[in-house]
Amino acid sequence: MNAPFTQPSFRDSVDRMFTQAASLMDLAPGLEEKIRVCNSTYVVRFGVRLRGEIHTFTGYRSVHSEHHEPVKGGIRYSLGVNQDEVEALAALMSYKCALVELPFGGSKGGLTVDPRAWEPNELEQITRRFTYELSRRRLISPSQNVPAPDMGTGEREMAWMADAYKRLHPEDINARASVTGKPLRLGGIAGRVEATGRGVQYALREVFRTPEVLERAGLSGSLEGQRVVVQGLGNVGFHAAKFLSTEDGAKIIAVAERDGAVMNPDGLNIADLQSHMHATGGVKDFPGASFEADSVKALELDCDILIPAAMEGVIHAGNADRIHARLVVEAANGPITAEGDEILRQRGTVILPDLYANAGGVTVSYFEWVKNLQQISFGRLERRQEEARHALLVEELERLSAHTGLGWTLSEGFKQKYLRGADELELVRSGLDDTMRTAFQQMATVQAEDSRVPDLRTAAYIVAIRRIATSYGALGL
Ligand code: NAD
């Protein structure tokens, strides 16, 4: 039997990781404390009349750091939401935005609610009321605090929040920029829903382009055929698993969900599994897969890459020594506790830390916010002009070829690709890819250049803390 253990709180874990990185830096006296602490947390309790009686809900919005404004961070709907969790997530947002160079401070919010226990029209009432409470305190605003989706929320909730904000501030021409992750027709941006999972894919591609990191993880070759285990088939886990399997040839050998885990050593079809989940409410009885009721056991399977994409604290002192994957990608926020992290590091496991691995969501949220402020979609002005210039070049090449008698012809495939101007989705993916590649190389360089930096997580914190410290310096602190 395993020895009993107590887990550090989520905030303790984040703070310990921060402190470890800060101890390797030469920060001005008091600055470490200033960056680490959470500036403020607002707790609200409000009542909504539903099903013939008043139900009281508790909501949070925590602002970790305002070195850049607006501050940015998701809104989580879950019964587990609490102040410690929201503050840990807000801190991670500050570090994440700094790491991928977004002009935001960190914030996070949550509502203690089980979204599956309420009908859509009831959830809408709850969400609109929560938005009103946030708006009264300027905790939602295009220039000061911009929420986004997180666990238990998505486009639908963001549309309600944006609409509620607009009704409260009809004179604000930038009202759409008060929330990101909105549906496309309500001021959202192409590629936001897939963004976090897409970012996980781009992060993994960069690992496979970086021999020294790949070697450290004991992996080789390409993503093709790599055996992957995913925990959580929600927004992040689904898109990551789908793209890795259908576009890079990875094999998703197991998916762990609330009701258990399904496994197939030849790989699961992720789109079919998602349809099965929508139809039945869980992964159990998915055709062609074996089932394990103890879901967390799937984390311990023999595999190449483990992607926890559900929730925090799932790898800890009690199970870290049974994790077989050599590469763990923290698609969720905080899936590994500080103690679990220490054990994995000693075992030589390579970890892509949350502040990097799941930064795709906030990166594309940034693009959406910019789009809303500029009131025009990306590519609208230049797309046809770009196509016309490309057509000019192709026509000239063909004319020259005919004129000189060389007889060169451009392949149809090339022409089609080259002639087409980029649409918003392509531009968003390009910007996301660039962001994930650049941040990865910055982390890898910090680790390579300083032998005291033990892992990519510490390197990521160092890059982020340096940038926040510079911002505070510019503010005179
Ligand atoms: P989601 O609600 O869409 O999906 C979460 C999934 O995890 C669901 O399918 C749920 O059934 C499953 N799950 C819940 N408890 C589980 C358990 N005990 N075992 C296995 N599966 C379980 O949430 P999401 O938006 O995909 O977020 C997942 C994680 O990614 C969170 O940590 C979130 O903070 C982080 N994240 C999300 C985004 C985003 O853009 N949505 C961005 C960055 C980070």
Coordinates of C-alpha atoms and ligand atoms in Angstrom, one line a residue:
M1 CA 0.0 0.0 0.0
N2 CA 1.2 3.5 -0.7
A3 CA 2.2 5.7 2.2
P4 CA -0.4 8.4 2.8
F5 CA 0.6 11.9 1.6
T6 CA -0.8 15.4 1.7
Q7 CA -0.7 17.5 -1.5
P8 CA 0.5 21.0 -1.4
S9 CA -2.2 23.5 -2.5
F10 CA -2.3 24.5 -6.2
R11 CA -1.0 28.0 -5.2
D12 CA 1.8 26.5 -3.1
S13 CA 2.9 24.4 -6.0
V14 CA 3.0 27.4 -8.4
D15 CA 4.7 29.6 -5.8
R16 CA 7.4 26.9 -5.2
M17 CA 8.1 26.6 -8.9
F18 CA 8.3 30.4 -9.1
T19 CA 10.6 30.6 -6.1
Q20 CA 12.9 27.9 -7.4
A21 CA 13.4 29.9 -10.7
A22 CA 13.7 33.3 -8.9
S23 CA 16.4 31.9 -6.6
L24 CA 18.6 31.5 -9.7
M25 CA 18.1 35.2 -10.7
D26 CA 19.5 38.4 -9.4
L27 CA 16.3 40.3 -8.7
A28 CA 16.2 43.7 -6.9
P29 CA 15.3 43.4 -3.2
G30 CA 11.6 42.9 -2.6
L31 CA 10.9 42.5 -6.3
E32 CA 10.6 38.7 -6.1
E33 CA 7.8 39.1 -3.5
K34 CA 6.1 41.8 -5.5
I35 CA 5.9 39.6 -8.6
R36 CA 4.9 36.5 -6.8
V37 CA 2.0 37.7 -4.7
C38 CA -1.6 38.0 -6.1
N39 CA -2.6 41.7 -6.2
S40 CA -6.3 41.2 -5.4
T41 CA -9.1 38.6 -5.3
Y42 CA -12.7 39.6 -5.5
V43 CA -15.3 37.2 -4.1
V44 CA -18.9 37.7 -4.8
R45 CA -22.0 35.8 -3.7
F46 CA -25.1 36.5 -5.6
G47 CA -28.6 35.0 -5.8
V48 CA -30.5 34.0 -8.9
R49 CA -34.2 32.9 -8.9
L50 CA -34.3 29.5 -10.6
R51 CA -36.8 26.6 -10.4
G52 CA -39.0 28.6 -8.0
E53 CA -36.4 29.5 -5.4
I54 CA -33.3 31.7 -4.9
H55 CA -30.0 29.9 -5.5
T56 CA -26.8 31.5 -4.2
F57 CA -23.6 31.2 -6.2
T58 CA -20.0 32.1 -5.3
G59 CA -17.8 33.7 -8.0
Y60 CA -14.2 34.8 -8.0
R61 CA -12.0 37.1 -10.1
S62 CA -8.4 37.3 -9.1
V63 CA -5.9 39.8 -10.5
H64 CA -2.4 38.6 -10.1
S65 CA -0.3 41.3 -11.8
E66 CA -1.1 44.5 -13.5
H67 CA 2.3 45.2 -15.0
H68 CA 0.4 45.2 -18.2
E69 CA -3.3 46.1 -18.7
P70 CA -5.7 44.7 -19.5
V71 CA -5.2 41.7 -17.3
K72 CA -6.3 38.5 -19.0
G73 CA -7.5 35.0 -18.0
G74 CA -10.3 32.5 -18.3
I75 CA -13.5 31.9 -16.4
R76 CA -13.9 28.4 -15.0
Y77 CA -17.2 26.8 -14.1
S78 CA -16.8 23.9 -11.7
L79 CA -17.9 22.8 -8.3
G80 CA -14.2 22.7 -7.3
V81 CA -13.5 26.4 -7.9
N82 CA -12.1 28.2 -4.9
Q83 CA -9.9 31.1 -4.0
D84 CA -6.6 29.2 -3.9
E85 CA -7.2 27.7 -7.3
V86 CA -8.2 31.0 -8.9
E87 CA -5.2 32.7 -7.5
A88 CA -2.9 30.0 -8.7
L89 CA -4.4 30.2 -12.2
A90 CA -4.2 34.0 -12.2
A91 CA -0.4 33.8 -11.3
L92 CA 0.1 31.2 -14.1
M93 CA -1.6 33.7 -16.5
S94 CA 0.9 36.4 -15.7
Y95 CA 3.9 34.1 -16.3
K96 CA 2.3 32.6 -19.4
C97 CA 1.6 36.0 -21.0
A98 CA 5.1 37.2 -20.3
L99 CA 6.6 34.0 -21.7
V100 CA 4.8 34.2 -25.0
E101 CA 5.2 38.0 -25.1
L102 CA 1.6 39.2 -24.9
P103 CA 0.9 42.7 -23.5
F104 CA -1.3 41.4 -20.6
G105 CA -1.1 41.0 -16.9
G106 CA -2.6 37.8 -15.3
S107 CA -6.1 37.3 -14.0
K108 CA -8.5 34.4 -13.6
G109 CA -12.1 33.9 -12.6
G110 CA -14.4 31.1 -11.6
L111 CA -17.9 30.3 -10.5
T112 CA -18.6 27.5 -8.1
V113 CA -21.2 25.7 -10.2
D114 CA -21.7 22.4 -11.9
P115 CA -22.6 23.5 -15.5
R116 CA -24.1 20.1 -16.2
A117 CA -26.7 20.5 -13.4
W118 CA -28.4 23.5 -15.1
E119 CA -30.4 24.0 -18.3
P120 CA -28.8 26.4 -20.9
N121 CA -31.4 29.2 -20.1
E122 CA -30.6 28.9 -16.4
L123 CA -26.8 29.0 -17.0
E124 CA -27.4 32.1 -19.1
Q125 CA -29.2 33.9 -16.3
I126 CA -26.4 32.9 -13.9
T127 CA -23.7 34.0 -16.3
R128 CA -25.4 37.4 -17.1
R129 CA -25.7 38.1 -13.3
F130 CA -22.1 37.2 -12.7
T131 CA -21.0 39.5 -15.6
Y132 CA -23.0 42.3 -14.0
E133 CA -21.2 41.8 -10.7
L134 CA -17.8 41.8 -12.4
S135 CA -18.7 44.8 -14.5
R136 CA -19.6 46.9 -11.4
R137 CA -16.1 46.5 -10.2
R138 CA -14.4 46.9 -13.6
L139 CA -13.4 43.3 -13.5
I140 CA -14.5 42.9 -17.0
S141 CA -13.6 45.7 -19.5
P142 CA -11.7 45.8 -22.8
S143 CA -9.0 48.0 -21.3
Q144 CA -8.7 46.6 -17.8
N145 CA -9.8 42.9 -17.5
V146 CA -10.7 40.6 -20.4
P147 CA -12.1 37.1 -19.5
A148 CA -11.9 34.0 -21.8
P149 CA -13.1 30.4 -21.7
D150 CA -11.7 27.8 -19.4
M151 CA -12.8 24.5 -18.0
G152 CA -16.6 24.3 -18.1
T153 CA -17.1 27.4 -20.3
G154 CA -16.8 27.9 -24.0
E155 CA -18.1 30.1 -26.8
R156 CA -21.7 30.1 -25.6
E157 CA -20.8 31.5 -22.1
M158 CA -18.4 34.1 -23.7
A159 CA -21.2 35.3 -26.0
W160 CA -23.5 35.8 -23.0
M161 CA -20.8 37.7 -21.2
A162 CA -20.0 39.9 -24.1
D163 CA -23.7 40.6 -24.7
A164 CA -24.3 41.4 -21.0
Y165 CA -21.3 43.8 -21.0
K166 CA -22.5 45.5 -24.2
R167 CA -25.9 46.1 -22.6
L168 CA -24.3 47.6 -19.5
H169 CA -21.9 49.8 -21.6
P170 CA -23.8 50.6 -24.9
E171 CA -21.5 53.6 -25.5
D172 CA -18.3 51.6 -25.5
I173 CA -17.3 51.1 -29.1
N174 CA -14.8 48.4 -27.9
A175 CA -17.4 46.4 -26.0
R176 CA -16.7 43.3 -28.1
A177 CA -13.1 43.3 -26.8
S178 CA -14.3 42.8 -23.2
V179 CA -14.3 39.0 -23.7
T180 CA -12.4 36.7 -26.0
G181 CA -13.3 33.2 -27.1
K182 CA -16.6 34.4 -28.6
P183 CA -18.4 32.7 -31.5
L184 CA -17.1 34.0 -34.9
R185 CA -20.4 35.7 -35.8
L186 CA -20.3 37.7 -32.5
G187 CA -16.8 39.1 -32.9
G188 CA -14.7 36.0 -32.3
I189 CA -11.8 34.9 -34.4
A190 CA -11.2 31.9 -36.7
G191 CA -9.2 29.3 -34.9
R192 CA -9.9 30.3 -31.2
V193 CA -11.8 27.1 -30.3
E194 CA -9.0 24.8 -31.5
A195 CA -6.2 27.2 -30.3
T196 CA -5.0 25.6 -27.1
G197 CA -4.9 22.1 -28.6
R198 CA -3.3 23.4 -31.8
G199 CA -0.7 25.1 -29.6
V200 CA 0.0 21.8 -28.0
Q201 CA 0.6 20.3 -31.4
Y202 CA 2.9 23.1 -32.5
A203 CA 4.8 22.8 -29.2
L204 CA 5.4 19.1 -29.8
R205 CA 6.5 19.7 -33.4
E206 CA 9.1 22.1 -32.0
V207 CA 10.3 19.4 -29.6
F208 CA 10.7 17.0 -32.5
R209 CA 12.7 19.7 -34.3
T210 CA 15.1 20.2 -31.4
P211 CA 17.5 17.2 -31.1
E212 CA 19.0 17.9 -27.7
V213 CA 15.5 18.1 -26.0
L214 CA 14.3 15.1 -27.9
E215 CA 17.3 13.1 -26.9
R216 CA 16.9 14.1 -23.3
A217 CA 13.3 12.7 -23.5
G218 CA 14.7 9.4 -24.9
L219 CA 12.7 9.9 -28.1
S220 CA 13.7 9.9 -31.7
G221 CA 12.3 10.3 -35.2
S222 CA 9.1 12.2 -35.8
L223 CA 5.7 12.4 -34.2
E224 CA 4.5 9.6 -36.5
G225 CA 3.8 6.5 -34.5
Q226 CA 4.5 8.0 -31.1
R227 CA 2.2 6.4 -28.5
V228 CA 0.2 9.2 -26.7
V229 CA -2.0 9.0 -23.6
V230 CA -4.5 12.0 -23.1
Q231 CA -6.4 12.8 -20.0
G232 CA -9.5 14.8 -20.6
L233 CA -11.3 14.9 -24.0
G234 CA -12.7 18.5 -23.6
N235 CA -11.7 21.5 -25.6
V236 CA -8.0 21.2 -25.1
G237 CA -7.6 17.4 -25.0
F238 CA -9.9 16.8 -28.0
H239 CA -8.2 19.2 -30.3
A240 CA -4.6 18.2 -29.3
A241 CA -5.5 14.5 -29.7
K242 CA -7.3 15.0 -33.0
F243 CA -4.5 17.1 -34.6
L244 CA -1.7 14.9 -33.4
S245 CA -3.4 11.7 -34.7
T246 CA -4.9 12.9 -38.0
E247 CA -2.1 15.4 -39.0
D248 CA 1.1 14.0 -37.5
G249 CA 0.4 10.3 -37.4
A250 CA 0.7 9.9 -33.6
K251 CA -1.2 7.0 -32.0
I252 CA -3.6 8.0 -29.2
I253 CA -3.4 4.7 -27.3
A254 CA -5.6 5.8 -24.3
V255 CA -8.0 8.5 -23.3
A256 CA -8.8 9.0 -19.6
E257 CA -12.1 10.7 -18.8
R258 CA -14.4 11.2 -15.8
D259 CA -16.1 7.8 -16.1
G260 CA -13.0 5.8 -16.9
A261 CA -10.3 5.2 -19.5
V262 CA -10.5 3.6 -23.0
M263 CA -7.4 2.0 -24.5
N264 CA -6.4 0.6 -27.9
P265 CA -2.7 0.0 -28.6
D266 CA -3.3 0.6 -32.3
G267 CA -4.7 4.0 -31.7
L268 CA -8.2 5.4 -31.0
N269 CA -10.3 7.4 -33.5
I270 CA -10.7 10.7 -31.6
A271 CA -13.5 12.1 -33.7
D272 CA -15.5 8.9 -33.2
L273 CA -14.7 8.8 -29.5
Q274 CA -15.9 12.4 -29.1
S275 CA -19.2 11.5 -30.9
H276 CA -19.6 8.5 -28.6
M277 CA -19.0 10.8 -25.5
H278 CA -21.7 13.2 -26.8
A279 CA -24.1 10.4 -27.4
T280 CA -23.5 8.4 -24.1
G281 CA -22.0 11.0 -21.7
G282 CA -18.8 9.0 -21.3
V283 CA -16.1 6.9 -22.9
K284 CA -17.4 3.6 -21.6
D285 CA -18.4 1.0 -24.2
F286 CA -16.5 2.8 -27.0
P287 CA -16.4 0.1 -29.7
G288 CA -13.0 -1.5 -30.3
A289 CA -11.4 -0.3 -27.1
S290 CA -10.7 -1.9 -23.7
F291 CA -12.1 -0.1 -20.6
E292 CA -10.6 0.7 -17.2
A293 CA -13.0 2.2 -14.7
D294 CA -10.1 3.6 -12.6
S295 CA -9.4 6.5 -15.0
V296 CA -6.2 7.8 -13.4
K297 CA -4.5 4.4 -14.0
A298 CA -4.2 5.4 -17.7
L299 CA -1.6 8.0 -16.7
E300 CA 0.7 5.2 -15.7
L301 CA 0.5 3.4 -19.0
D302 CA 3.6 2.6 -21.0
C303 CA 3.6 5.4 -23.6
D304 CA 5.9 7.9 -25.2
I305 CA 4.0 11.1 -24.6
L306 CA 1.5 11.8 -21.8
I307 CA -0.8 14.8 -22.2
P308 CA -2.8 15.7 -19.0
A309 CA -5.5 18.0 -20.4
A310 CA -8.2 17.9 -17.7
M311 CA -7.4 19.5 -14.3
E312 CA -4.7 20.3 -11.8
G313 CA -2.9 18.1 -9.3
V314 CA -3.3 14.7 -11.1
I315 CA 0.4 13.8 -11.0
H316 CA 1.7 14.1 -7.4
A317 CA 4.0 12.5 -4.8
G318 CA 1.7 9.5 -4.7
N319 CA 1.9 8.5 -8.3
A320 CA 4.8 10.3 -10.0
D321 CA 7.2 7.4 -9.7
R322 CA 4.7 5.2 -11.7
I323 CA 4.5 7.6 -14.7
H324 CA 6.2 5.8 -17.6
A325 CA 6.1 8.6 -20.3
R326 CA 9.4 10.2 -21.0
L327 CA 7.7 13.4 -22.2
V328 CA 4.8 15.0 -20.3
V329 CA 3.0 17.9 -21.9
E330 CA 1.0 20.0 -19.4
A331 CA -1.9 20.9 -21.6
A332 CA -4.0 21.5 -18.4
N333 CA -3.0 24.1 -15.9
G334 CA -1.0 22.7 -12.9
P335 CA -1.5 19.0 -13.6
I336 CA 1.8 18.2 -11.8
T337 CA 2.3 19.3 -8.2
A338 CA 5.6 20.7 -7.1
E339 CA 6.4 17.4 -5.4
G340 CA 5.4 15.3 -8.4
D341 CA 7.5 17.6 -10.5
E342 CA 10.6 17.0 -8.4
I343 CA 10.1 13.2 -8.6
L344 CA 9.7 13.3 -12.4
R345 CA 12.8 15.5 -12.8
Q346 CA 14.9 13.0 -10.8
R347 CA 13.6 10.3 -13.1
G348 CA 14.7 12.3 -16.2
T349 CA 11.2 12.9 -17.5
V350 CA 11.0 15.9 -19.8
I351 CA 8.1 18.2 -19.0
L352 CA 6.7 20.9 -21.3
P353 CA 5.3 23.2 -18.6
D354 CA 1.8 24.5 -18.5
L355 CA 2.8 28.2 -18.8
Y356 CA 4.2 27.2 -22.2
A357 CA 2.3 24.2 -23.4
N358 CA -1.2 25.6 -23.1
A359 CA -0.4 29.2 -24.1
G360 CA -2.0 28.7 -27.5
G361 CA -5.4 29.7 -26.1
V362 CA -4.4 33.1 -24.7
T363 CA -2.2 33.8 -27.7
V364 CA -5.2 33.5 -30.1
S365 CA -7.3 35.4 -27.6
Y366 CA -4.8 38.2 -28.0
F367 CA -5.3 38.1 -31.7
E368 CA -9.1 38.2 -31.1
W369 CA -8.8 41.2 -28.8
V370 CA -6.6 43.1 -31.4
K371 CA -9.2 42.2 -34.1
N372 CA -12.0 43.6 -32.0
L373 CA -10.1 46.8 -31.2
Q374 CA -9.2 47.4 -34.8
Q375 CA -12.8 46.5 -35.8
I376 CA -11.7 44.6 -38.9
S377 CA -10.8 41.0 -39.5
F378 CA -7.2 39.9 -40.3
G379 CA -6.4 39.7 -44.0
R380 CA -9.5 41.6 -45.2
L381 CA -7.5 44.5 -46.7
E382 CA -4.6 42.6 -48.1
R383 CA -5.9 39.2 -49.2
R384 CA -7.0 39.9 -52.8
Q385 CA -4.1 42.3 -53.3
E386 CA -1.7 39.6 -52.3
E387 CA -3.5 37.2 -54.7
A388 CA -3.3 39.7 -57.6
R389 CA 0.5 40.2 -57.0
H390 CA 1.1 36.5 -56.9
A391 CA -0.9 36.1 -60.1
L392 CA 1.2 38.8 -61.8
L393 CA 4.4 36.9 -60.9
V394 CA 3.0 33.5 -62.1
E395 CA 1.8 35.1 -65.4
E396 CA 5.2 36.7 -65.9
L397 CA 7.1 33.4 -65.3
E398 CA 4.8 31.6 -67.7
R399 CA 5.3 34.4 -70.3
L400 CA 9.1 34.3 -69.9
S401 CA 9.1 30.5 -70.2
A402 CA 7.1 30.6 -73.4
H403 CA 9.1 33.5 -74.8
T404 CA 12.5 31.9 -74.2
G405 CA 11.3 28.5 -75.4
L406 CA 12.3 26.8 -72.1
G407 CA 8.9 25.2 -71.9
W408 CA 8.7 25.3 -68.1
T409 CA 5.3 24.9 -66.6
L410 CA 4.4 25.5 -63.0
S411 CA 2.6 22.6 -61.4
E412 CA -1.1 23.1 -60.7
G413 CA -0.6 22.2 -57.0
F414 CA 2.0 25.0 -56.7
K415 CA -0.1 27.5 -58.5
Q416 CA -3.2 26.8 -56.5
K417 CA -1.3 27.2 -53.2
Y418 CA 0.8 30.2 -54.3
L419 CA -2.0 32.1 -55.8
R420 CA -4.4 31.9 -52.8
G421 CA -4.1 34.8 -50.3
A422 CA -4.1 33.8 -46.7
D423 CA -7.5 33.9 -44.9
E424 CA -7.9 34.7 -41.2
L425 CA -7.5 31.1 -40.0
E426 CA -4.2 30.7 -41.8
L427 CA -2.9 34.0 -40.4
V428 CA -4.0 33.0 -36.9
R429 CA -2.3 29.6 -37.2
S430 CA 0.8 31.2 -38.6
G431 CA 0.9 33.6 -35.7
L432 CA 0.3 30.8 -33.2
D433 CA 3.0 28.6 -34.7
D434 CA 5.5 31.4 -34.6
T435 CA 4.7 32.2 -30.9
M436 CA 5.0 28.5 -29.9
R437 CA 8.3 28.1 -31.7
T438 CA 9.9 31.3 -30.5
A439 CA 8.9 30.7 -26.8
F440 CA 10.2 27.1 -27.0
Q441 CA 13.6 28.2 -28.3
Q442 CA 13.8 30.9 -25.7
M443 CA 13.2 28.4 -22.9
A444 CA 15.6 25.8 -24.4
T445 CA 18.3 28.5 -24.7
V446 CA 18.0 29.6 -21.1
Q447 CA 18.4 25.9 -20.0
A448 CA 21.3 25.3 -22.4
E449 CA 23.2 28.4 -21.3
D450 CA 23.0 27.9 -17.5
S451 CA 23.8 24.6 -16.0
R452 CA 22.0 25.5 -12.8
V453 CA 18.7 25.5 -14.7
P454 CA 17.4 22.0 -14.2
D455 CA 14.5 21.9 -16.6
L456 CA 12.3 23.7 -19.1
R457 CA 9.8 24.7 -16.4
T458 CA 12.5 26.7 -14.5
A459 CA 13.7 28.1 -17.8
A460 CA 10.2 29.2 -18.7
Y461 CA 9.7 30.9 -15.3
I462 CA 13.1 32.7 -15.7
V463 CA 12.1 34.1 -19.1
A464 CA 8.7 35.2 -17.7
I465 CA 10.1 36.7 -14.5
R466 CA 12.8 38.6 -16.4
R467 CA 10.1 40.2 -18.6
I468 CA 7.8 41.1 -15.7
A469 CA 10.7 42.5 -13.7
T470 CA 11.7 44.7 -16.7
S471 CA 8.1 46.0 -16.9
Y472 CA 8.0 46.8 -13.2
G473 CA 11.4 48.5 -13.6
A474 CA 9.9 50.7 -16.4
L475 CA 7.1 51.5 -14.0
G476 CA 9.6 52.8 -11.5
L477 CA 9.3 49.8 -9.0
Ligands
NAD1 P1 -13.2 21.3 -20.7 O1 -14.2 21.5 -19.7 O2 -13.6 21.6 -22.2 O3 -12.7 19.8 -20.7 C1 -12.2 19.2 -19.6 C2 -12.4 17.7 -19.9 O4 -11.8 17.0 -18.8 C3 -13.8 17.3 -19.9 O5 -14.0 16.4 -21.1 C4 -14.1 16.5 -18.6 O6 -15.0 15.5 -18.7 C5 -12.7 16.0 -18.4 N1 -12.4 15.7 -17.0 C6 -12.9 16.3 -15.9 N2 -12.5 15.7 -14.8 C7 -11.8 14.7 -15.1 C8 -11.1 13.6 -14.4 N3 -11.1 13.6 -13.1 N4 -10.4 12.7 -15.2 C9 -10.4 12.7 -16.5 N5 -11.1 13.6 -17.2 C10 -11.7 14.6 -16.5 O7 -11.9 22.2 -20.3 P2 -10.7 22.7 -21.2 O8 -11.1 24.1 -21.6 O9 -10.4 21.6 -22.2 O10 -9.6 22.8 -20.1 C11 -8.9 21.7 -19.6 C12 -7.6 22.2 -18.9 O11 -6.9 23.1 -19.9 C13 -7.8 23.1 -17.7 O12 -6.8 22.9 -16.8 C14 -7.7 24.5 -18.3 O13 -7.4 25.5 -17.3 C15 -6.6 24.3 -19.3 N6 -6.6 25.4 -20.3 C16 -7.7 25.6 -21.1 C17 -7.7 26.5 -22.1 C18 -8.8 26.8 -23.1 O14 -8.6 27.5 -24.1 N7 -9.9 26.2 -23.0 C19 -6.5 27.3 -22.3 C20 -5.4 27.1 -21.5 C21 -5.5 26.1 -20.5

